[in-house]
Amino acid sequence: MPPVKLPYTILNAFTTTRESGNPAAVVPLPSPAAPPSQLSTDDLLALFPSDERLLSVAKHFDLPMTAFPVPLSSSTSQPGLASSTGPAPSYALRWFHPDGEAPLCGHATLALSSYLFVLGGVKQLRYQTRYHGEVSALLVSDPFDAGREVVALDFPELRGFQTVPKGSQRYAEIMSSIESASGGWKEDEVVNVEESETYVLVELESGADLKAMKIDPARLDSICPKQFLLTQLADPAGSPAHIHSRVFGTAPGHSYEDTAIKIHDPRPRPRSGKPDTGIGLWIWLAG
């Protein structure tokens, strides 16, 4: 099969300037001739080119993440985020960085959603993912600025975590790794440590200065290659809960910070000021 030319765009999330933020590439893939009504994992994977092809595209961009959406049929259901809009466009979605597939990615999903909202004139989007089921996005009024809209993401609950007991060898390994990779780390501010097959989560007390912490994810040896989540309940008395989080990728040779609280505008801005959808990229749409 000959190569097929596809549009792509590159956007920077969490910034209002083109020189900062967290970049992600968005590569829309063709819609299947007959999208399945129900998606098993095998059905979802069959909608995409081979992993090798997707990885080669991610390597070509050499960005923290590349999002690959495949259009599916619209849905009238409204799971997760409440909405009064009509049918929500649905997509199968996978994320790749230059070293492999990511199970979930916040900033690339934010970038993709902003891109699709601009192009599609809709208020809600649904994504079917390989590892975490359904993710949804909604265009809502900014709670801090009533004059504009921002993208809200509804991610599924992460499951399979086990508490890492304080005083255990694994707890000491994680603490030592974070201390060697950070500036201003205070172990006495740690409230809880949890771990799953793909994540290490450290909860800090509400008074910790999470924003000011300097973390070098390339030095998180005892956590690599899992994703590292730092989180805190910023306002325990508030309702609804106000949670601050930072997420770090620790894959060898490709460490990065995915989602940070140090943001001024949560809606991504294209590097050129508008989505650059006219640039082509050659990839093989074959197994």
mmCIF file of C-alpha atoms in Angstrom:
data_model
loop_
_atom_site.group_PDB
_atom_site.id
_atom_site.type_symbol
_atom_site.label_atom_id
_atom_site.label_comp_id
_atom_site.label_asym_id
_atom_site.label_seq_id
_atom_site.Cartn_x
_atom_site.Cartn_y
_atom_site.Cartn_z
ATOM 1 C CA MET A 1 0.000 0.000 0.000
ATOM 2 C CA PRO A 2 1.470 3.427 -0.890
ATOM 3 C CA PRO A 3 1.989 6.036 1.830
ATOM 4 C CA VAL A 4 -0.921 8.347 2.586
ATOM 5 C CA LYS A 5 -0.487 12.046 3.258
ATOM 6 C CA LEU A 6 -2.113 13.114 6.529
ATOM 7 C CA PRO A 7 -2.596 16.537 8.123
ATOM 8 C CA TYR A 8 -1.135 17.260 11.523
ATOM 9 C CA THR A 9 -0.824 20.140 13.937
ATOM 10 C CA ILE A 10 1.474 20.916 16.864
ATOM 11 C CA LEU A 11 0.116 22.743 19.893
ATOM 12 C CA ASN A 12 1.598 23.926 23.183
ATOM 13 C CA ALA A 13 -0.568 23.195 26.221
ATOM 14 C CA PHE A 14 -0.601 25.208 29.453
ATOM 15 C CA THR A 15 0.629 28.476 27.981
ATOM 16 C CA THR A 16 -0.382 31.650 26.193
ATOM 17 C CA THR A 17 2.937 32.036 24.354
ATOM 18 C CA ARG A 18 4.519 29.921 21.630
ATOM 19 C CA GLU A 19 7.873 29.735 23.426
ATOM 20 C CA SER A 20 6.603 27.905 26.502
ATOM 21 C CA GLY A 21 4.170 25.207 27.569
ATOM 22 C CA ASN A 22 4.186 21.498 26.830
ATOM 23 C CA PRO A 23 4.073 20.615 23.106
ATOM 24 C CA ALA A 24 2.090 17.786 21.563
ATOM 25 C CA ALA A 25 1.486 16.688 17.991
ATOM 26 C CA VAL A 26 -2.011 15.777 16.798
ATOM 27 C CA VAL A 27 -2.286 13.411 13.806
ATOM 28 C CA PRO A 28 -5.925 12.692 12.821
ATOM 29 C CA LEU A 29 -6.292 9.283 11.177
ATOM 30 C CA PRO A 30 -8.973 8.267 8.632
ATOM 31 C CA SER A 31 -12.352 7.099 9.843
ATOM 32 C CA PRO A 32 -13.049 3.364 9.361
ATOM 33 C CA ALA A 33 -15.558 2.422 6.672
ATOM 34 C CA ALA A 34 -17.858 0.832 9.263
ATOM 35 C CA PRO A 35 -17.030 1.842 12.846
ATOM 36 C CA PRO A 36 -17.991 -0.899 15.346
ATOM 37 C CA SER A 37 -20.849 -0.019 17.704
ATOM 38 C CA GLN A 38 -19.017 -1.589 20.635
ATOM 39 C CA LEU A 39 -15.223 -1.483 20.928
ATOM 40 C CA SER A 40 -13.256 -4.340 22.425
ATOM 41 C CA THR A 41 -9.517 -3.843 22.841
ATOM 42 C CA ASP A 42 -8.906 -5.848 19.662
ATOM 43 C CA ASP A 43 -11.498 -3.795 17.767
ATOM 44 C CA LEU A 44 -9.865 -0.567 18.900
ATOM 45 C CA LEU A 45 -6.355 -1.671 17.927
ATOM 46 C CA ALA A 46 -7.586 -2.771 14.502
ATOM 47 C CA LEU A 47 -8.608 0.829 13.736
ATOM 48 C CA PHE A 48 -4.997 2.033 13.837
ATOM 49 C CA PRO A 49 -1.875 1.471 11.752
ATOM 50 C CA SER A 50 0.658 -0.867 13.348
ATOM 51 C CA ASP A 51 2.438 0.161 16.534
ATOM 52 C CA GLU A 52 5.666 0.366 14.543
ATOM 53 C CA ARG A 53 4.124 2.933 12.171
ATOM 54 C CA LEU A 54 2.688 5.025 14.984
ATOM 55 C CA LEU A 55 5.978 4.921 16.858
ATOM 56 C CA SER A 56 7.888 6.019 13.770
ATOM 57 C CA VAL A 57 5.626 9.083 13.487
ATOM 58 C CA ALA A 58 6.154 9.904 17.178
ATOM 59 C CA LYS A 59 9.919 9.584 16.667
ATOM 60 C CA HIS A 60 9.672 11.888 13.653
ATOM 61 C CA PHE A 61 8.116 14.648 15.768
ATOM 62 C CA ASP A 62 10.381 13.945 18.762
ATOM 63 C CA LEU A 63 7.929 15.688 21.108
ATOM 64 C CA PRO A 64 6.818 14.620 24.593
ATOM 65 C CA MET A 65 3.650 13.100 23.062
ATOM 66 C CA THR A 66 1.758 12.557 19.808
ATOM 67 C CA ALA A 67 -2.002 11.918 19.832
ATOM 68 C CA PHE A 68 -3.629 9.710 17.176
ATOM 69 C CA PRO A 69 -7.456 10.071 17.025
ATOM 70 C CA VAL A 70 -9.673 7.931 14.772
ATOM 71 C CA PRO A 71 -13.224 9.300 14.189
ATOM 72 C CA LEU A 72 -16.092 7.046 15.254
ATOM 73 C CA SER A 73 -19.849 7.553 15.189
ATOM 74 C CA SER A 74 -21.327 10.377 17.278
ATOM 75 C CA SER A 75 -23.063 9.448 20.504
ATOM 76 C CA THR A 76 -26.049 10.991 22.250
ATOM 77 C CA SER A 77 -25.029 9.630 25.671
ATOM 78 C CA GLN A 78 -23.488 12.041 28.164
ATOM 79 C CA PRO A 79 -21.255 10.097 30.566
ATOM 80 C CA GLY A 80 -19.016 11.857 33.059
ATOM 81 C CA LEU A 81 -19.117 15.601 32.482
ATOM 82 C CA ALA A 82 -22.637 17.025 32.373
ATOM 83 C CA SER A 83 -23.657 18.703 29.142
ATOM 84 C CA SER A 84 -26.773 20.061 27.485
ATOM 85 C CA THR A 85 -25.306 19.739 24.020
ATOM 86 C CA GLY A 86 -26.387 17.363 21.279
ATOM 87 C CA PRO A 87 -24.559 14.288 19.980
ATOM 88 C CA ALA A 88 -20.920 14.161 21.041
ATOM 89 C CA PRO A 89 -18.341 13.173 18.403
ATOM 90 C CA SER A 90 -16.492 10.040 19.464
ATOM 91 C CA TYR A 91 -12.921 9.001 18.679
ATOM 92 C CA ALA A 92 -10.661 6.044 19.296
ATOM 93 C CA LEU A 93 -7.477 7.508 20.764
ATOM 94 C CA ARG A 94 -3.900 6.392 21.392
ATOM 95 C CA TRP A 95 -0.841 8.326 22.552
ATOM 96 C CA PHE A 96 2.791 7.668 21.627
ATOM 97 C CA HIS A 97 6.067 9.258 22.713
ATOM 98 C CA PRO A 98 9.358 8.565 20.893
ATOM 99 C CA ASP A 99 10.024 5.460 22.999
ATOM 100 C CA GLY A 100 6.627 3.786 23.003
ATOM 101 C CA GLU A 101 2.934 3.980 23.817
ATOM 102 C CA ALA A 102 1.587 5.938 26.799
ATOM 103 C CA PRO A 103 -1.436 4.554 28.699
ATOM 104 C CA LEU A 104 -2.838 8.062 29.246
ATOM 105 C CA CYS A 105 -1.700 11.643 28.583
ATOM 106 C CA GLY A 106 -3.204 14.833 29.942
ATOM 107 C CA HIS A 107 -1.522 17.585 27.954
ATOM 108 C CA ALA A 108 -1.844 15.799 24.586
ATOM 109 C CA THR A 109 -5.564 15.169 25.217
ATOM 110 C CA LEU A 110 -5.995 18.823 26.120
ATOM 111 C CA ALA A 111 -4.230 19.843 22.909
ATOM 112 C CA LEU A 112 -6.277 17.423 20.807
ATOM 113 C CA SER A 113 -9.555 18.563 22.367
ATOM 114 C CA SER A 114 -8.789 22.227 21.775
ATOM 115 C CA TYR A 115 -7.943 21.431 18.155
ATOM 116 C CA LEU A 116 -11.178 19.475 17.613
ATOM 117 C CA PHE A 117 -13.344 22.064 19.364
ATOM 118 C CA VAL A 118 -11.992 24.771 17.074
ATOM 119 C CA LEU A 119 -12.587 22.691 13.941
ATOM 120 C CA GLY A 120 -15.841 20.975 14.816
ATOM 121 C CA GLY A 121 -18.021 23.614 16.473
ATOM 122 C CA VAL A 122 -19.115 21.175 19.195
ATOM 123 C CA LYS A 123 -19.109 21.389 22.983
ATOM 124 C CA GLN A 124 -18.327 17.807 23.970
ATOM 125 C CA LEU A 125 -16.006 15.028 22.818
ATOM 126 C CA ARG A 126 -15.619 11.378 23.784
ATOM 127 C CA TYR A 127 -12.477 9.252 23.474
ATOM 128 C CA GLN A 128 -12.255 5.475 23.629
ATOM 129 C CA THR A 129 -8.822 4.452 24.919
ATOM 130 C CA ARG A 130 -6.877 1.227 25.072
ATOM 131 C CA TYR A 131 -6.041 1.131 28.774
ATOM 132 C CA HIS A 132 -8.458 3.468 30.561
ATOM 133 C CA GLY A 133 -11.828 3.118 28.891
ATOM 134 C CA GLU A 134 -13.648 6.338 28.060
ATOM 135 C CA VAL A 135 -12.240 9.843 28.469
ATOM 136 C CA SER A 136 -14.456 12.854 27.796
ATOM 137 C CA ALA A 137 -13.834 16.554 27.175
ATOM 138 C CA LEU A 138 -16.197 19.488 27.491
ATOM 139 C CA LEU A 139 -15.923 23.138 26.492
ATOM 140 C CA VAL A 140 -17.007 25.097 29.575
ATOM 141 C CA SER A 141 -16.946 28.629 30.960
ATOM 142 C CA ASP A 142 -13.689 29.440 32.720
ATOM 143 C CA PRO A 143 -14.473 29.475 36.486
ATOM 144 C CA PHE A 144 -11.835 32.196 36.928
ATOM 145 C CA ASP A 145 -12.754 34.282 33.864
ATOM 146 C CA ALA A 146 -16.406 34.317 32.796
ATOM 147 C CA GLY A 147 -15.534 35.897 29.479
ATOM 148 C CA ARG A 148 -13.900 32.860 27.928
ATOM 149 C CA GLU A 149 -14.220 29.087 27.549
ATOM 150 C CA VAL A 150 -11.729 26.415 28.555
ATOM 151 C CA VAL A 151 -11.405 22.677 28.008
ATOM 152 C CA ALA A 152 -12.380 20.439 30.939
ATOM 153 C CA LEU A 153 -11.237 16.812 30.879
ATOM 154 C CA ASP A 154 -12.955 13.935 32.656
ATOM 155 C CA PHE A 155 -10.393 11.164 33.122
ATOM 156 C CA PRO A 156 -11.323 7.753 34.509
ATOM 157 C CA GLU A 157 -10.348 6.710 37.995
ATOM 158 C CA LEU A 158 -6.930 5.079 38.109
ATOM 159 C CA ARG A 159 -7.226 1.644 39.690
ATOM 160 C CA GLY A 160 -4.942 -1.098 40.923
ATOM 161 C CA PHE A 161 -2.992 0.983 43.448
ATOM 162 C CA GLN A 162 -1.475 -0.557 46.557
ATOM 163 C CA THR A 163 -0.261 1.433 49.553
ATOM 164 C CA VAL A 164 3.517 1.473 49.968
ATOM 165 C CA PRO A 165 4.001 1.224 53.774
ATOM 166 C CA LYS A 166 6.141 3.858 55.404
ATOM 167 C CA GLY A 167 9.331 2.235 56.662
ATOM 168 C CA SER A 168 9.350 -0.436 53.950
ATOM 169 C CA GLN A 169 12.293 -0.914 51.592
ATOM 170 C CA ARG A 170 10.204 0.179 48.607
ATOM 171 C CA TYR A 171 9.124 3.353 50.427
ATOM 172 C CA ALA A 172 12.763 4.188 51.145
ATOM 173 C CA GLU A 173 13.703 3.573 47.491
ATOM 174 C CA ILE A 174 11.001 5.925 46.232
ATOM 175 C CA MET A 175 11.869 8.657 48.752
ATOM 176 C CA SER A 176 15.592 8.400 47.942
ATOM 177 C CA SER A 177 14.912 8.583 44.215
ATOM 178 C CA ILE A 178 12.719 11.680 44.552
ATOM 179 C CA GLU A 179 15.223 13.396 46.832
ATOM 180 C CA SER A 180 18.058 12.850 44.349
ATOM 181 C CA ALA A 181 15.891 14.196 41.495
ATOM 182 C CA SER A 182 14.484 17.261 43.219
ATOM 183 C CA GLY A 183 15.197 20.543 44.915
ATOM 184 C CA GLY A 184 13.341 21.490 48.061
ATOM 185 C CA TRP A 185 12.043 17.992 48.731
ATOM 186 C CA LYS A 186 10.775 17.445 52.293
ATOM 187 C CA GLU A 187 9.930 13.848 53.135
ATOM 188 C CA ASP A 188 8.012 14.921 56.234
ATOM 189 C CA GLU A 189 5.419 16.550 53.937
ATOM 190 C CA VAL A 190 4.464 13.157 52.445
ATOM 191 C CA VAL A 191 0.990 11.996 53.436
ATOM 192 C CA ASN A 192 0.741 8.750 51.472
ATOM 193 C CA VAL A 193 2.496 6.697 48.776
ATOM 194 C CA GLU A 194 0.662 4.387 46.359
ATOM 195 C CA GLU A 195 1.935 2.238 43.486
ATOM 196 C CA SER A 196 0.418 0.315 40.586
ATOM 197 C CA GLU A 197 1.834 -1.476 37.569
ATOM 198 C CA THR A 198 2.190 1.796 35.652
ATOM 199 C CA TYR A 199 2.153 4.606 38.243
ATOM 200 C CA VAL A 200 3.798 5.781 41.463
ATOM 201 C CA LEU A 201 1.620 8.308 43.318
ATOM 202 C CA VAL A 202 2.884 10.480 46.175
ATOM 203 C CA GLU A 203 0.386 12.622 48.079
ATOM 204 C CA LEU A 204 1.715 15.696 49.870
ATOM 205 C CA GLU A 205 0.136 17.671 52.699
ATOM 206 C CA SER A 206 -1.852 20.741 51.694
ATOM 207 C CA GLY A 207 0.803 23.167 52.953
ATOM 208 C CA ALA A 208 3.566 21.809 50.695
ATOM 209 C CA ASP A 209 4.736 24.137 47.923
ATOM 210 C CA LEU A 210 4.115 21.746 45.050
ATOM 211 C CA LYS A 211 4.421 24.458 42.428
ATOM 212 C CA ALA A 212 7.934 25.466 43.506
ATOM 213 C CA MET A 213 9.401 21.958 43.546
ATOM 214 C CA LYS A 214 12.083 21.278 40.959
ATOM 215 C CA ILE A 215 11.899 17.707 39.682
ATOM 216 C CA ASP A 216 14.253 16.143 37.140
ATOM 217 C CA PRO A 217 12.298 13.084 35.937
ATOM 218 C CA ALA A 218 15.410 11.669 34.240
ATOM 219 C CA ARG A 219 16.842 11.005 37.717
ATOM 220 C CA LEU A 220 13.861 9.103 39.132
ATOM 221 C CA ASP A 221 15.720 5.802 38.843
ATOM 222 C CA SER A 222 13.640 3.803 41.327
ATOM 223 C CA ILE A 223 10.399 4.923 39.666
ATOM 224 C CA CYS A 224 11.452 4.541 35.990
ATOM 225 C CA PRO A 225 9.757 3.607 33.662
ATOM 226 C CA LYS A 226 6.492 4.234 35.515
ATOM 227 C CA GLN A 227 4.705 7.573 35.471
ATOM 228 C CA PHE A 228 5.212 9.609 38.629
ATOM 229 C CA LEU A 229 2.270 11.536 40.105
ATOM 230 C CA LEU A 230 2.678 14.240 42.750
ATOM 231 C CA THR A 231 -0.627 15.437 44.184
ATOM 232 C CA GLN A 232 -2.139 17.326 47.096
ATOM 233 C CA LEU A 233 -5.534 18.406 48.375
ATOM 234 C CA ALA A 234 -4.835 22.122 48.144
ATOM 235 C CA ASP A 235 -7.879 23.323 50.085
ATOM 236 C CA PRO A 236 -9.132 20.590 52.452
ATOM 237 C CA ALA A 237 -12.056 22.753 53.619
ATOM 238 C CA GLY A 238 -13.149 23.724 50.138
ATOM 239 C CA SER A 239 -16.104 22.339 48.220
ATOM 240 C CA PRO A 240 -15.705 21.017 45.628
ATOM 241 C CA ALA A 241 -12.252 19.660 46.366
ATOM 242 C CA HIS A 242 -9.389 21.644 44.879
ATOM 243 C CA ILE A 243 -6.559 19.299 43.924
ATOM 244 C CA HIS A 244 -3.143 20.227 42.581
ATOM 245 C CA SER A 245 -1.209 17.612 40.597
ATOM 246 C CA ARG A 246 1.973 17.233 38.577
ATOM 247 C CA VAL A 247 2.682 14.239 36.359
ATOM 248 C CA PHE A 248 6.102 13.100 35.137
ATOM 249 C CA GLY A 249 7.110 10.581 32.492
ATOM 250 C CA THR A 250 10.263 8.678 33.404
ATOM 251 C CA ALA A 251 10.902 6.488 30.330
ATOM 252 C CA PRO A 252 14.636 6.059 29.616
ATOM 253 C CA GLY A 253 15.834 8.749 27.246
ATOM 254 C CA HIS A 254 12.399 10.397 27.205
ATOM 255 C CA SER A 255 11.579 11.921 30.572
ATOM 256 C CA TYR A 256 9.221 14.905 30.751
ATOM 257 C CA GLU A 257 6.609 16.685 32.833
ATOM 258 C CA ASP A 258 3.140 16.072 31.455
ATOM 259 C CA THR A 259 0.708 18.139 33.497
ATOM 260 C CA ALA A 260 1.664 20.972 35.836
ATOM 261 C CA ILE A 261 -0.176 23.363 38.128
ATOM 262 C CA LYS A 262 2.050 26.261 37.059
ATOM 263 C CA ILE A 263 -0.334 27.299 34.278
ATOM 264 C CA HIS A 264 -1.871 30.613 33.258
ATOM 265 C CA ASP A 265 -4.246 29.421 30.553
ATOM 266 C CA PRO A 266 -5.344 25.757 30.496
ATOM 267 C CA ARG A 267 -6.417 25.967 26.863
ATOM 268 C CA PRO A 268 -3.614 25.104 24.423
ATOM 269 C CA ARG A 269 -2.462 27.622 21.845
ATOM 270 C CA PRO A 270 -1.053 26.565 18.453
ATOM 271 C CA ARG A 271 2.529 27.607 17.873
ATOM 272 C CA SER A 272 1.499 29.648 14.845
ATOM 273 C CA GLY A 273 -1.532 31.197 16.545
ATOM 274 C CA LYS A 274 -3.960 28.929 14.691
ATOM 275 C CA PRO A 275 -4.028 25.193 13.953
ATOM 276 C CA ASP A 276 -1.634 24.484 11.099
ATOM 277 C CA THR A 277 -3.690 21.858 9.293
ATOM 278 C CA GLY A 278 -2.156 22.295 5.871
ATOM 279 C CA ILE A 279 1.157 20.575 6.544
ATOM 280 C CA GLY A 280 1.415 17.013 5.349
ATOM 281 C CA LEU A 281 3.147 14.028 6.868
ATOM 282 C CA TRP A 282 3.847 10.710 5.187
ATOM 283 C CA ILE A 283 3.094 7.524 7.110
ATOM 284 C CA TRP A 284 2.192 4.009 5.978
ATOM 285 C CA LEU A 285 -1.414 3.086 6.691
ATOM 286 C CA ALA A 286 -0.640 -0.599 6.583
ATOM 287 C CA GLY A 287 -0.325 -3.256 9.260
#
